[in-house]
Tab-separated table of N, CA and C in Angstrom:
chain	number	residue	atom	x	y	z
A	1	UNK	N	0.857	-1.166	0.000
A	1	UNK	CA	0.000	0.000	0.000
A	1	UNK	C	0.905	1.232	0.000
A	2	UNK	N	0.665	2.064	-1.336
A	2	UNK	CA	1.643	3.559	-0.960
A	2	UNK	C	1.392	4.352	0.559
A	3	UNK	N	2.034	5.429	0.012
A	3	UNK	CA	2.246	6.268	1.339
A	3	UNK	C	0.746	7.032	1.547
A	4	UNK	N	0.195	7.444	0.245
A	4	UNK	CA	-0.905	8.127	0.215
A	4	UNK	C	-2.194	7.569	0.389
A	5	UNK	N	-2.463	6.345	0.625
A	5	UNK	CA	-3.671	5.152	0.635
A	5	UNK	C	-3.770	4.702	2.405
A	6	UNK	N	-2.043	5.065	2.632
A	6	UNK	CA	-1.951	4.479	4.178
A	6	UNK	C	-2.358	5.980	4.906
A	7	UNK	N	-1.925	7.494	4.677
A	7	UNK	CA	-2.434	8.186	5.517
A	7	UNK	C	-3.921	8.495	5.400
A	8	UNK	N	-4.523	8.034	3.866
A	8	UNK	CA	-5.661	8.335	3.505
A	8	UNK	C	-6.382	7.410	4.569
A	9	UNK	N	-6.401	6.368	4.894
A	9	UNK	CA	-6.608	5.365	6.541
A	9	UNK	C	-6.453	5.846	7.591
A	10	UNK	N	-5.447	6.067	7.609
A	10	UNK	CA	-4.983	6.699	9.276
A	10	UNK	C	-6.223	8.018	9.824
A	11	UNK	N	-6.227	8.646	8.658
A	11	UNK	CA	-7.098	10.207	8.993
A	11	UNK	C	-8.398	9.817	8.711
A	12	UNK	N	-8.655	8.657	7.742
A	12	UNK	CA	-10.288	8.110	8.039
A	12	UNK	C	-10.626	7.340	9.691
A	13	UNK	N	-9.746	7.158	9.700
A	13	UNK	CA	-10.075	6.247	11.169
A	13	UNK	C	-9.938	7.500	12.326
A	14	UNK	N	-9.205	8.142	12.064
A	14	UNK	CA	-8.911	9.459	13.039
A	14	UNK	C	-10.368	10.196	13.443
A	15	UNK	N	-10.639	10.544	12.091
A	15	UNK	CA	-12.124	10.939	11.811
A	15	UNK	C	-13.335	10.105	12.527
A	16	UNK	N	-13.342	9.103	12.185
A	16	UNK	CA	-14.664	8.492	12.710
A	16	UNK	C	-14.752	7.698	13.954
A	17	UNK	N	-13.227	8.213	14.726
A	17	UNK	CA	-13.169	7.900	16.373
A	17	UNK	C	-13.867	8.893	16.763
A	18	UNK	N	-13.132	10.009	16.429
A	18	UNK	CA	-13.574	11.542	16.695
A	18	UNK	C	-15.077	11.800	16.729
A	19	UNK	N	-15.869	11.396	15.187
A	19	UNK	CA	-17.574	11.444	15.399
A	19	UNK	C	-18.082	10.640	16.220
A	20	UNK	N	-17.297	9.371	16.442
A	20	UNK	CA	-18.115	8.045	17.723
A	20	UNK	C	-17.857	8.978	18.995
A	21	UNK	N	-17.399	9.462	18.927
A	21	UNK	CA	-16.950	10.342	20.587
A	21	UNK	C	-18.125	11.013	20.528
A	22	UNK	N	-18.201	12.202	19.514
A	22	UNK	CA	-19.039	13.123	19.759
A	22	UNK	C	-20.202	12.910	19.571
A	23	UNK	N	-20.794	11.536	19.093
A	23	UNK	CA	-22.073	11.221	18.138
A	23	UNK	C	-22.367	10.549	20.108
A	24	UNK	N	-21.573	9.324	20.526
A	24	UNK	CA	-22.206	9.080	21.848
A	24	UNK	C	-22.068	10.387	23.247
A	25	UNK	N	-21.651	11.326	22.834
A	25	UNK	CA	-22.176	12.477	23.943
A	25	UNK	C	-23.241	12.697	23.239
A	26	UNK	N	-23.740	13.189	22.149
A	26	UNK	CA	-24.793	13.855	21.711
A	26	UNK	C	-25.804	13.123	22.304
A	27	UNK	N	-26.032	11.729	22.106
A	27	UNK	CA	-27.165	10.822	21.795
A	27	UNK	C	-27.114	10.276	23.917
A	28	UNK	N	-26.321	10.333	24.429
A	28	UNK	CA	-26.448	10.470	25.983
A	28	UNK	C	-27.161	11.939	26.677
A	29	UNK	N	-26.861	12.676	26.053
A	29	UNK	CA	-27.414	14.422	26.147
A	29	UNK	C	-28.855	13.684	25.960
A	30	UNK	N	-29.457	13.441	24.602
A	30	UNK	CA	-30.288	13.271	23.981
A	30	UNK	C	-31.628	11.807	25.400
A	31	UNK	N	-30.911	10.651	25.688
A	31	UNK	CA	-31.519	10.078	26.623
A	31	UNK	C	-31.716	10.680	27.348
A	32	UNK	N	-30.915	11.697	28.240
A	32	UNK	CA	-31.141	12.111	29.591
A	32	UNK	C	-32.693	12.780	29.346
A	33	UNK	N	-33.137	13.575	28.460
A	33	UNK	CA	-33.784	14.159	27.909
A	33	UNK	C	-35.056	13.528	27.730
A	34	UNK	N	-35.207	12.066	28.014
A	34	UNK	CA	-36.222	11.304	27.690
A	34	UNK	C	-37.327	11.016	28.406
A	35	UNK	N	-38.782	10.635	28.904
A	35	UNK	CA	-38.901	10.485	29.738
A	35	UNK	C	-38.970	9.151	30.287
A	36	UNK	N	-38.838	8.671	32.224
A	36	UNK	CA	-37.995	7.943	32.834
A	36	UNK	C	-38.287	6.408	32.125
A	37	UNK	N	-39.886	6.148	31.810
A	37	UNK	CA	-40.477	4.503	31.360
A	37	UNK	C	-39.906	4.561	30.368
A	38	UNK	N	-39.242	5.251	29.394
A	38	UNK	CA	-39.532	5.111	28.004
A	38	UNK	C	-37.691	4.674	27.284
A	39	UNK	N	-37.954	3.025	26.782
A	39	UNK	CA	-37.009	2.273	26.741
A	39	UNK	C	-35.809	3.159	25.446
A	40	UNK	N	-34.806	3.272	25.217
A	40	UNK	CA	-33.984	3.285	24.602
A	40	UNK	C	-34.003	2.275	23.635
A	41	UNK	N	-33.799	2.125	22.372
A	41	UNK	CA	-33.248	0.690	21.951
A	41	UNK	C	-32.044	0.840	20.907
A	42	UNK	N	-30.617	0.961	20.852
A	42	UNK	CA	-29.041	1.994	20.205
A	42	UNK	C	-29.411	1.243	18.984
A	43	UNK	N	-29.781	0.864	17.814
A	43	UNK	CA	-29.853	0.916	16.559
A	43	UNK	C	-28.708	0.896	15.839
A	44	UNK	N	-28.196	2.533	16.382
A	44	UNK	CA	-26.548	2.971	15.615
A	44	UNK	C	-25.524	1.895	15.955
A	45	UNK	N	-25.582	1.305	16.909
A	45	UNK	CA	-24.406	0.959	17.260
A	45	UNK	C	-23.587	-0.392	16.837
A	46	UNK	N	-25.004	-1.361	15.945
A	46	UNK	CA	-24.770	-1.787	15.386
A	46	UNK	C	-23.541	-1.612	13.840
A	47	UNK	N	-23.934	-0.205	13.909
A	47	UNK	CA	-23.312	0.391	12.427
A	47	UNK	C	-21.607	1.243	13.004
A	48	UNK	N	-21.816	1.420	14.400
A	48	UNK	CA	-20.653	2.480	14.831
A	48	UNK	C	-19.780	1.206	15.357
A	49	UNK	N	-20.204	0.235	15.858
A	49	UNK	CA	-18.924	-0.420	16.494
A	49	UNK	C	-18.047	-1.318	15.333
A	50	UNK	N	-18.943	-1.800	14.494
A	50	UNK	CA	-17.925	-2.266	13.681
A	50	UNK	C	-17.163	-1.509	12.766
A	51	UNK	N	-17.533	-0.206	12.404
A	51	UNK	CA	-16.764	0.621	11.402
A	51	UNK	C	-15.864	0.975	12.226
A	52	UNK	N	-15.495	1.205	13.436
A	52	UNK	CA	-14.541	2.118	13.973
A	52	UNK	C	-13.247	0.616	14.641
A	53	UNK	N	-14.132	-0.777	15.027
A	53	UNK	CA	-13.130	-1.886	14.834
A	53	UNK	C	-12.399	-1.966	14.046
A	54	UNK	N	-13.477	-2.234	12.382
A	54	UNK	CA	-12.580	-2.467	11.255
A	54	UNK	C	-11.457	-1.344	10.952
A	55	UNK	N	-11.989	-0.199	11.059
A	55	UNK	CA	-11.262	0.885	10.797
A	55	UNK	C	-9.658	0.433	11.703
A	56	UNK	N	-9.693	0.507	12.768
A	56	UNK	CA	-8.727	-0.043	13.519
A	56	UNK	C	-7.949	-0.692	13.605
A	57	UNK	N	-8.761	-1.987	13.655
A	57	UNK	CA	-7.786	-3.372	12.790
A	57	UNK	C	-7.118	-2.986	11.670
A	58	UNK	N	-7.796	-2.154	10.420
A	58	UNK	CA	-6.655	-2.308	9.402
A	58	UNK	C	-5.712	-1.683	9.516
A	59	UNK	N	-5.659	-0.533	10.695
A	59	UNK	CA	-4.762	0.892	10.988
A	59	UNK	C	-4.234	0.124	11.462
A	60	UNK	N	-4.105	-0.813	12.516
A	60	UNK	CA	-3.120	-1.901	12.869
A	60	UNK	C	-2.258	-2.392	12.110
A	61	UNK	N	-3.156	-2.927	11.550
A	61	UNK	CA	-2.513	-3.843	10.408
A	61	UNK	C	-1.110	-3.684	9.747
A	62	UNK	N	-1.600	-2.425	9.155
A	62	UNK	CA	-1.218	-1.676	8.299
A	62	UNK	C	0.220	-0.593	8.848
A	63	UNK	N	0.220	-0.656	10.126
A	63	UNK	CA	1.307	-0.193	10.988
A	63	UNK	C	2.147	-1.059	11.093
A	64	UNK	N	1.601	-2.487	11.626
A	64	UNK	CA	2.923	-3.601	12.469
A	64	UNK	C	2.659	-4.027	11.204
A	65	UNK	N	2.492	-4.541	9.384
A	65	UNK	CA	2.652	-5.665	9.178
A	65	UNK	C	4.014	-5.774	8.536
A	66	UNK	N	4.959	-6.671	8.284
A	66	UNK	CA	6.418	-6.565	7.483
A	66	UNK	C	6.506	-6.649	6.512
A	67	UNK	N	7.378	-5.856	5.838
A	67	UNK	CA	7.720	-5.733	4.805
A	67	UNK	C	8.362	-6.611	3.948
């Protein structure tokens, strides 16, 4: 992988730690806000935990693997 494909990774994954941060304050703001019976059910998180794994793993990857 060139040089430009590997930082083009690094700063995608940078990025969408950064929105999982700010996307779960928003959406905790957002419960508190709710009223007390009324169940939650996270939807997103199906979609946020594995993009920001995979994202990860390959930033791993892609750091330690040899040349």
């Amino acid at each position: 992988m060139n040089r430009a494909k590997k930082i083009l990774l690094y700063s995608i994954t940078v990025v969408v730690i950064i929105f999982s941060i700010v996307w779960e304050y928003y959406v905790q703001q957002w419960e508190a806000f709710q009223p007390e019976g009324g169940a939650v059910i996270r939807v997103d998180l199906f979609v946020l935990y594995p993009l920001v794994i995979t994202l990860v793993a390959l930033s791993l990857y892609q750091l330690f693997k040899k040349k």
